[in-house]
């Protein structure tokens, strides 16, 4: 099997992001985004997605975390698209339910070739530590726009905002693992009657 890896650098006047991704990894991560809570969430994606993920960001955090979080989403989307290549032989769809104590989230992925995000998660706090919960939507919007994927995120219940966020990122990792996995039964076929994704 050819290596399904990506290396993406994205520099703007607001942020400089570098991401290395291996879809067929073992869950190793090296995360230096400058935003500890985002590092904690990306660590969940790597571990539960069994992808190797290296993310380094140097963003304008003196303003706030908005540009950096959004641009990491964009760059990770680009890395996913690059690593997936022509998508021949992948499962394409993946979903997962992940609980953490009282919180439960469901994430459904389709590497459809079309950007689309449905995110339904109510947070009972505006911030987790100093992390603004609005930024989760910015992250996933950037990710789907550049990863050419349909993503449905539903937090079904949960009180604790840290738990809610963690179930979303863990479920995303699990769903990613399934959707991006090579299906041994597919014989390298494109998982679409259209012939391309
Ligand atoms: Mn945690």
CSV table of N, CA and C in Angstrom, one decimal, residues 58-195:
chain,number,residue,atom,x,y,z
A,58,UNK,N,2.1,28.9,15.1
A,58,UNK,CA,2.6,30.1,15.6
A,58,UNK,C,1.6,31.2,15.2
A,59,UNK,N,0.6,31.5,16.0
A,59,UNK,CA,-0.5,32.4,15.6
A,59,UNK,C,-0.5,33.6,16.5
A,60,UNK,N,-1.4,34.5,16.0
A,60,UNK,CA,-1.6,35.8,16.7
A,60,UNK,C,-2.4,35.7,18.0
A,61,UNK,N,-1.9,34.9,18.9
A,61,UNK,CA,-2.7,34.7,20.1
A,61,UNK,C,-2.8,35.9,21.0
A,62,UNK,N,-2.0,37.0,20.7
A,62,UNK,CA,-2.1,38.2,21.5
A,62,UNK,C,-3.4,38.9,21.2
A,63,UNK,N,-4.0,38.5,20.0
A,63,UNK,CA,-5.4,39.1,19.7
A,63,UNK,C,-6.4,38.2,20.4
A,64,UNK,N,-6.5,36.9,19.9
A,64,UNK,CA,-7.2,35.8,20.6
A,64,UNK,C,-6.9,34.6,19.9
A,65,UNK,N,-7.6,33.5,20.2
A,65,UNK,CA,-7.2,32.2,19.6
A,65,UNK,C,-8.0,31.9,18.3
A,66,UNK,N,-8.8,32.9,17.9
A,66,UNK,CA,-9.7,32.6,16.8
A,66,UNK,C,-9.0,32.2,15.5
A,67,UNK,N,-8.0,33.1,15.1
A,67,UNK,CA,-7.3,32.8,13.8
A,67,UNK,C,-6.6,31.5,13.8
A,68,UNK,N,-5.9,31.3,15.0
A,68,UNK,CA,-5.1,30.1,15.1
A,68,UNK,C,-6.0,28.8,15.0
A,69,UNK,N,-7.1,28.8,15.8
A,69,UNK,CA,-7.9,27.6,15.8
A,69,UNK,C,-8.5,27.3,14.4
A,70,UNK,N,-9.1,28.4,13.8
A,70,UNK,CA,-9.6,28.3,12.5
A,70,UNK,C,-8.6,27.8,11.4
A,71,UNK,N,-7.4,28.4,11.5
A,71,UNK,CA,-6.4,28.0,10.5
A,71,UNK,C,-5.8,26.6,10.7
A,72,UNK,N,-5.8,26.2,11.9
A,72,UNK,CA,-5.4,24.8,12.2
A,72,UNK,C,-6.5,23.8,11.6
A,73,UNK,N,-7.8,24.2,11.7
A,73,UNK,CA,-8.8,23.4,11.1
A,73,UNK,C,-8.6,23.4,9.6
A,74,UNK,N,-8.4,24.5,9.0
A,74,UNK,CA,-8.2,24.6,7.5
A,74,UNK,C,-7.0,23.7,7.1
A,75,UNK,N,-5.9,23.8,7.8
A,75,UNK,CA,-4.6,23.1,7.5
A,75,UNK,C,-4.8,21.6,7.7
A,76,UNK,N,-5.5,21.2,8.7
A,76,UNK,CA,-5.8,19.8,9.0
A,76,UNK,C,-6.7,19.2,7.9
A,77,UNK,N,-7.6,20.1,7.4
A,77,UNK,CA,-8.5,19.6,6.3
A,77,UNK,C,-7.6,19.4,5.0
A,78,UNK,N,-6.7,20.3,4.8
A,78,UNK,CA,-5.8,20.2,3.6
A,78,UNK,C,-5.0,18.9,3.7
A,79,UNK,N,-4.5,18.7,4.9
A,79,UNK,CA,-3.7,17.5,5.2
A,79,UNK,C,-4.5,16.2,5.0
A,80,UNK,N,-5.7,16.2,5.4
A,80,UNK,CA,-6.6,15.0,5.2
A,80,UNK,C,-6.8,14.8,3.8
A,81,UNK,N,-7.1,15.8,3.0
A,81,UNK,CA,-7.4,15.7,1.6
A,81,UNK,C,-6.2,15.1,0.9
A,82,UNK,N,-5.0,15.7,1.2
A,82,UNK,CA,-3.8,15.2,0.6
A,82,UNK,C,-3.5,13.8,0.9
A,83,UNK,N,-3.6,13.4,2.2
A,83,UNK,CA,-3.3,12.0,2.6
A,83,UNK,C,-4.3,11.0,2.0
A,84,UNK,N,-5.5,11.4,1.9
A,84,UNK,CA,-6.5,10.5,1.3
A,84,UNK,C,-6.4,10.2,-0.2
A,85,UNK,N,-5.7,11.2,-0.9
A,85,UNK,CA,-5.5,11.0,-2.3
A,85,UNK,C,-6.7,10.8,-3.1
A,86,UNK,N,-6.8,9.8,-4.0
A,86,UNK,CA,-7.9,9.7,-4.8
A,86,UNK,C,-9.1,8.9,-4.1
A,87,UNK,N,-8.9,8.5,-2.9
A,87,UNK,CA,-9.9,7.9,-2.0
A,87,UNK,C,-10.3,6.5,-2.5
A,88,UNK,N,-9.6,5.9,-3.5
A,88,UNK,CA,-9.9,4.6,-3.9
A,88,UNK,C,-9.7,3.6,-2.8
A,89,UNK,N,-10.7,2.7,-2.6
A,89,UNK,CA,-10.5,1.7,-1.6
A,89,UNK,C,-10.8,2.1,-0.1
A,90,UNK,N,-11.1,3.3,0.1
A,90,UNK,CA,-11.4,3.7,1.5
A,90,UNK,C,-12.9,3.3,1.8
A,91,UNK,N,-13.2,3.3,3.1
A,91,UNK,CA,-14.6,3.0,3.5
A,91,UNK,C,-15.5,4.1,3.2
A,92,UNK,N,-15.0,5.3,3.2
A,92,UNK,CA,-15.7,6.6,2.9
A,92,UNK,C,-16.6,7.1,4.1
A,93,UNK,N,-17.5,6.2,4.6
A,93,UNK,CA,-18.3,6.6,5.7
A,93,UNK,C,-17.8,6.1,7.0
A,94,UNK,N,-18.0,6.9,8.0
A,94,UNK,CA,-17.6,6.4,9.4
A,94,UNK,C,-18.4,7.2,10.4
A,95,UNK,N,-18.8,6.5,11.5
A,95,UNK,CA,-19.5,7.1,12.5
A,95,UNK,C,-19.1,6.5,13.9
A,96,UNK,N,-19.3,7.3,14.9
A,96,UNK,CA,-19.0,6.8,16.2
A,96,UNK,C,-19.8,7.6,17.3
A,97,UNK,N,-20.2,6.8,18.3
A,97,UNK,CA,-20.8,7.4,19.5
A,97,UNK,C,-19.7,7.3,20.6
A,98,UNK,N,-19.4,8.4,21.3
A,98,UNK,CA,-18.5,8.3,22.4
A,98,UNK,C,-19.1,9.0,23.6
A,99,UNK,N,-19.1,8.3,24.7
A,99,UNK,CA,-19.5,8.9,26.0
A,99,UNK,C,-18.3,9.3,26.8
A,100,UNK,N,-18.6,10.2,27.7
A,100,UNK,CA,-17.6,10.5,28.8
A,100,UNK,C,-18.5,10.9,30.0
A,101,UNK,N,-18.6,9.9,30.9
A,101,UNK,CA,-19.5,10.1,32.0
A,101,UNK,C,-20.9,10.5,31.5
A,102,UNK,N,-21.4,11.7,31.9
A,102,UNK,CA,-22.8,12.1,31.5
A,102,UNK,C,-22.9,12.6,30.1
A,103,UNK,N,-21.8,12.8,29.4
A,103,UNK,CA,-21.9,13.4,28.1
A,103,UNK,C,-21.8,12.3,27.0
A,104,UNK,N,-22.5,12.6,25.9
A,104,UNK,CA,-22.6,11.6,24.8
A,104,UNK,C,-22.6,12.3,23.5
A,105,UNK,N,-21.7,12.1,22.6
A,105,UNK,CA,-21.8,12.7,21.2
A,105,UNK,C,-21.7,11.6,20.1
A,106,UNK,N,-22.3,12.0,19.0
A,106,UNK,CA,-22.2,11.2,17.8
A,106,UNK,C,-21.6,12.0,16.7
A,107,UNK,N,-20.7,11.4,16.0
A,107,UNK,CA,-20.1,12.1,14.8
A,107,UNK,C,-20.1,11.2,13.6
A,108,UNK,N,-20.6,11.7,12.5
A,108,UNK,CA,-20.7,11.0,11.3
A,108,UNK,C,-20.0,11.7,10.2
A,109,UNK,N,-19.1,10.9,9.5
A,109,UNK,CA,-18.3,11.5,8.4
A,109,UNK,C,-18.6,10.8,7.1
A,110,UNK,N,-18.6,11.6,6.0
A,110,UNK,CA,-18.7,11.1,4.7
A,110,UNK,C,-17.6,11.9,3.9
A,111,UNK,N,-16.6,11.2,3.4
A,111,UNK,CA,-15.6,11.8,2.5
A,111,UNK,C,-16.2,12.0,1.1
A,112,UNK,N,-17.2,12.8,1.1
A,112,UNK,CA,-18.1,13.0,-0.1
A,112,UNK,C,-17.5,13.8,-1.2
A,113,UNK,N,-16.5,14.6,-0.9
A,113,UNK,CA,-16.0,15.5,-1.9
A,113,UNK,C,-16.7,16.8,-1.9
A,114,UNK,N,-17.7,17.0,-1.0
A,114,UNK,CA,-18.4,18.2,-0.8
A,114,UNK,C,-18.3,18.7,0.6
A,115,UNK,N,-17.9,20.0,0.8
A,115,UNK,CA,-17.9,20.5,2.2
A,115,UNK,C,-19.2,20.7,2.8
A,116,UNK,N,-19.5,20.2,4.0
A,116,UNK,CA,-20.7,20.4,4.7
A,116,UNK,C,-20.6,20.1,6.1
A,117,UNK,N,-21.1,21.0,6.9
A,117,UNK,CA,-21.0,20.8,8.4
A,117,UNK,C,-22.4,21.0,9.0
A,118,UNK,N,-22.8,20.1,9.8
A,118,UNK,CA,-24.0,20.2,10.7
A,118,UNK,C,-23.4,20.0,12.1
A,119,UNK,N,-23.4,21.0,12.9
A,119,UNK,CA,-22.9,20.9,14.2
A,119,UNK,C,-23.9,21.3,15.2
A,120,UNK,N,-24.3,20.4,16.1
A,120,UNK,CA,-25.4,20.7,17.1
A,120,UNK,C,-24.8,20.3,18.5
A,121,UNK,N,-24.3,21.3,19.2
A,121,UNK,CA,-23.8,21.0,20.5
A,121,UNK,C,-24.0,22.2,21.4
A,122,UNK,N,-24.7,22.0,22.5
A,122,UNK,CA,-25.0,23.1,23.4
A,122,UNK,C,-24.0,23.0,24.5
A,123,UNK,N,-23.3,24.1,24.7
A,123,UNK,CA,-22.4,24.2,25.8
A,123,UNK,C,-23.0,25.1,26.9
A,124,UNK,N,-22.9,24.7,28.1
A,124,UNK,CA,-23.5,25.4,29.2
A,124,UNK,C,-22.6,26.5,29.7
A,125,UNK,N,-21.4,26.5,29.2
A,125,UNK,CA,-20.4,27.6,29.5
A,125,UNK,C,-19.9,28.2,28.2
A,126,UNK,N,-19.5,29.5,28.3
A,126,UNK,CA,-19.0,30.1,27.1
A,126,UNK,C,-17.5,29.8,26.9
A,127,UNK,N,-16.8,29.4,28.0
A,127,UNK,CA,-15.4,29.1,27.9
A,127,UNK,C,-15.1,27.8,28.7
A,128,UNK,N,-14.1,27.1,28.2
A,128,UNK,CA,-13.5,26.0,29.0
A,128,UNK,C,-12.1,26.5,29.3
A,129,UNK,N,-11.8,26.8,30.6
A,129,UNK,CA,-10.6,27.6,30.9
A,129,UNK,C,-10.7,28.9,30.2
A,130,UNK,N,-9.7,29.2,29.4
A,130,UNK,CA,-9.8,30.5,28.6
A,130,UNK,C,-10.1,30.2,27.1
A,131,UNK,N,-10.5,28.9,26.9
A,131,UNK,CA,-10.9,28.6,25.5
A,131,UNK,C,-12.3,28.9,25.2
A,132,UNK,N,-12.6,29.7,24.2
A,132,UNK,CA,-13.9,30.1,23.8
A,132,UNK,C,-14.6,29.0,23.0
A,133,UNK,N,-15.7,28.4,23.5
A,133,UNK,CA,-16.4,27.3,22.9
A,133,UNK,C,-16.9,27.6,21.5
A,134,UNK,N,-17.1,28.9,21.1
A,134,UNK,CA,-17.4,29.2,19.7
A,134,UNK,C,-16.4,28.7,18.7
A,135,UNK,N,-15.2,28.5,19.2
A,135,UNK,CA,-14.1,28.2,18.2
A,135,UNK,C,-14.2,26.8,17.8
A,136,UNK,N,-14.9,25.9,18.4
A,136,UNK,CA,-15.1,24.5,18.0
A,136,UNK,C,-15.7,24.5,16.6
A,137,UNK,N,-16.8,25.3,16.4
A,137,UNK,CA,-17.4,25.4,15.1
A,137,UNK,C,-16.5,26.0,14.1
A,138,UNK,N,-15.7,27.0,14.4
A,138,UNK,CA,-14.7,27.5,13.4
A,138,UNK,C,-13.7,26.5,13.0
A,139,UNK,N,-13.3,25.7,14.0
A,139,UNK,CA,-12.3,24.6,13.7
A,139,UNK,C,-12.9,23.6,12.7
A,140,UNK,N,-14.1,23.1,13.0
A,140,UNK,CA,-14.7,22.1,12.1
A,140,UNK,C,-15.1,22.7,10.8
A,141,UNK,N,-15.6,24.0,10.7
A,141,UNK,CA,-15.9,24.6,9.4
A,141,UNK,C,-14.7,24.6,8.5
A,142,UNK,N,-13.6,25.1,9.1
A,142,UNK,CA,-12.3,25.1,8.3
A,142,UNK,C,-11.9,23.7,7.8
A,143,UNK,N,-12.1,22.8,8.7
A,143,UNK,CA,-11.7,21.4,8.4
A,143,UNK,C,-12.6,20.8,7.2
A,144,UNK,N,-13.9,21.0,7.3
A,144,UNK,CA,-14.7,20.4,6.2
A,144,UNK,C,-14.5,21.2,4.9
A,145,UNK,N,-14.3,22.5,5.0
A,145,UNK,CA,-14.2,23.3,3.8
A,145,UNK,C,-12.9,22.8,3.0
A,146,UNK,N,-11.9,22.4,3.7
A,146,UNK,CA,-10.7,22.1,3.0
A,146,UNK,C,-10.4,20.6,2.9
A,147,UNK,N,-11.2,19.8,3.7
A,147,UNK,CA,-11.1,18.4,3.7
A,147,UNK,C,-12.1,17.7,2.8
A,148,UNK,N,-13.0,18.6,2.2
A,148,UNK,CA,-14.0,18.1,1.2
A,148,UNK,C,-14.8,17.0,1.8
A,149,UNK,N,-15.3,17.2,3.0
A,149,UNK,CA,-16.1,16.2,3.6
A,149,UNK,C,-17.4,16.7,4.2
A,150,UNK,N,-18.3,15.8,4.4
A,150,UNK,CA,-19.6,16.0,5.1
A,150,UNK,C,-19.4,15.6,6.5
A,151,UNK,N,-19.8,16.4,7.5
A,151,UNK,CA,-19.5,16.1,8.9
A,151,UNK,C,-20.7,16.5,9.7
A,152,UNK,N,-21.3,15.5,10.3
A,152,UNK,CA,-22.4,15.8,11.2
A,152,UNK,C,-22.0,15.5,12.7
A,153,UNK,N,-22.1,16.5,13.5
A,153,UNK,CA,-21.7,16.4,14.9
A,153,UNK,C,-22.9,16.7,15.7
A,154,UNK,N,-23.3,15.8,16.6
A,154,UNK,CA,-24.4,16.0,17.5
A,154,UNK,C,-24.0,15.6,18.9
A,155,UNK,N,-24.0,16.6,19.8
A,155,UNK,CA,-23.9,16.2,21.2
A,155,UNK,C,-25.3,15.9,21.7
A,156,UNK,N,-25.5,14.7,22.1
A,156,UNK,CA,-26.8,14.2,22.4
A,156,UNK,C,-27.2,14.6,23.8
A,157,UNK,N,-26.2,14.7,24.7
A,157,UNK,CA,-26.4,15.2,26.1
A,157,UNK,C,-25.1,15.5,26.7
A,158,UNK,N,-25.2,16.2,27.8
A,158,UNK,CA,-23.9,16.5,28.5
A,158,UNK,C,-24.1,17.8,29.3
A,159,UNK,N,-23.5,17.8,30.5
A,159,UNK,CA,-23.5,19.0,31.4
A,159,UNK,C,-22.2,19.7,31.4
A,160,UNK,N,-21.2,18.9,31.5
A,160,UNK,CA,-19.8,19.5,31.7
A,160,UNK,C,-19.2,19.8,30.4
A,161,UNK,N,-18.8,21.1,30.2
A,161,UNK,CA,-18.4,21.6,28.8
A,161,UNK,C,-17.1,20.8,28.4
A,162,UNK,N,-16.2,20.6,29.3
A,162,UNK,CA,-15.0,19.8,29.0
A,162,UNK,C,-15.3,18.4,28.5
A,163,UNK,N,-16.3,17.8,29.2
A,163,UNK,CA,-16.7,16.5,28.8
A,163,UNK,C,-17.4,16.5,27.4
A,164,UNK,N,-18.2,17.5,27.1
A,164,UNK,CA,-18.9,17.6,25.8
A,164,UNK,C,-17.9,17.8,24.7
A,165,UNK,N,-16.9,18.7,24.9
A,165,UNK,CA,-15.9,18.9,23.9
A,165,UNK,C,-15.1,17.6,23.6
A,166,UNK,N,-14.7,16.9,24.7
A,166,UNK,CA,-13.9,15.7,24.6
A,166,UNK,C,-14.7,14.6,23.9
A,167,UNK,N,-16.0,14.5,24.1
A,167,UNK,CA,-16.7,13.4,23.4
A,167,UNK,C,-16.8,13.7,21.9
A,168,UNK,N,-16.9,15.0,21.6
A,168,UNK,CA,-16.9,15.4,20.2
A,168,UNK,C,-15.6,15.0,19.5
A,169,UNK,N,-14.5,15.4,20.1
A,169,UNK,CA,-13.2,15.2,19.4
A,169,UNK,C,-12.8,13.7,19.4
A,170,UNK,N,-13.2,13.0,20.5
A,170,UNK,CA,-12.9,11.5,20.5
A,170,UNK,C,-13.8,10.8,19.4
A,171,UNK,N,-15.1,11.2,19.3
A,171,UNK,CA,-16.0,10.6,18.3
A,171,UNK,C,-15.5,11.0,16.9
A,172,UNK,N,-15.0,12.2,16.8
A,172,UNK,CA,-14.5,12.6,15.5
A,172,UNK,C,-13.3,11.7,15.1
A,173,UNK,N,-12.4,11.4,16.0
A,173,UNK,CA,-11.2,10.5,15.8
A,173,UNK,C,-11.7,9.1,15.4
A,174,UNK,N,-12.6,8.6,16.2
A,174,UNK,CA,-13.1,7.2,15.9
A,174,UNK,C,-13.8,7.1,14.5
A,175,UNK,N,-14.6,8.1,14.2
A,175,UNK,CA,-15.3,8.1,12.9
A,175,UNK,C,-14.3,8.3,11.8
A,176,UNK,N,-13.3,9.1,12.0
A,176,UNK,CA,-12.2,9.3,11.0
A,176,UNK,C,-11.5,8.0,10.7
A,177,UNK,N,-11.2,7.3,11.8
A,177,UNK,CA,-10.5,6.0,11.7
A,177,UNK,C,-11.2,5.1,10.7
A,178,UNK,N,-12.5,5.0,10.9
A,178,UNK,CA,-13.3,4.1,10.1
A,178,UNK,C,-13.5,4.6,8.7
A,179,UNK,N,-13.8,5.9,8.5
A,179,UNK,CA,-14.1,6.4,7.2
A,179,UNK,C,-12.8,6.4,6.3
A,180,UNK,N,-11.7,6.7,6.9
A,180,UNK,CA,-10.4,6.8,6.2
A,180,UNK,C,-9.7,5.4,5.9
A,181,UNK,N,-10.2,4.4,6.7
A,181,UNK,CA,-9.6,3.1,6.6
A,181,UNK,C,-9.8,2.5,5.2
A,182,UNK,N,-8.7,1.7,4.8
A,182,UNK,CA,-8.8,0.9,3.6
A,182,UNK,C,-9.7,-0.3,3.8
A,183,UNK,N,-10.7,-0.5,3.0
A,183,UNK,CA,-11.6,-1.6,3.1
A,183,UNK,C,-11.1,-2.8,2.3
A,184,UNK,N,-10.7,-3.8,3.0
A,184,UNK,CA,-10.0,-5.0,2.3
A,184,UNK,C,-10.9,-5.6,1.3
A,185,UNK,N,-12.3,-5.4,1.4
A,185,UNK,CA,-13.2,-6.1,0.5
A,185,UNK,C,-13.4,-5.2,-0.8
A,186,UNK,N,-12.9,-4.0,-0.8
A,186,UNK,CA,-13.3,-3.1,-1.9
A,186,UNK,C,-12.4,-3.3,-3.1
A,187,UNK,N,-11.3,-4.0,-2.9
A,187,UNK,CA,-10.4,-4.3,-4.1
A,187,UNK,C,-10.0,-3.0,-4.8
A,188,UNK,N,-9.8,-1.9,-4.0
A,188,UNK,CA,-9.3,-0.7,-4.5
A,188,UNK,C,-10.3,0.1,-5.3
A,189,UNK,N,-11.6,-0.3,-5.2
A,189,UNK,CA,-12.6,0.4,-6.0
A,189,UNK,C,-13.0,1.8,-5.4
A,190,UNK,N,-13.4,2.7,-6.2
A,190,UNK,CA,-13.9,4.0,-5.7
A,190,UNK,C,-15.3,3.8,-5.0
A,191,UNK,N,-15.4,4.2,-3.8
A,191,UNK,CA,-16.7,4.0,-3.1
A,191,UNK,C,-17.8,5.0,-3.5
A,192,UNK,N,-18.0,5.0,-4.8
A,192,UNK,CA,-19.1,5.9,-5.4
A,192,UNK,C,-19.4,5.4,-6.7
A,193,UNK,N,-20.7,5.3,-7.1
A,193,UNK,CA,-21.2,4.9,-8.4
A,193,UNK,C,-20.9,6.0,-9.4
A,194,UNK,N,-20.6,7.2,-8.9
A,194,UNK,CA,-20.2,8.3,-9.8
A,194,UNK,C,-18.8,8.1,-10.4
A,195,UNK,N,-18.0,7.3,-9.7
A,195,UNK,CA,-16.7,7.1,-10.2
A,195,UNK,C,-15.6,8.0,-9.6
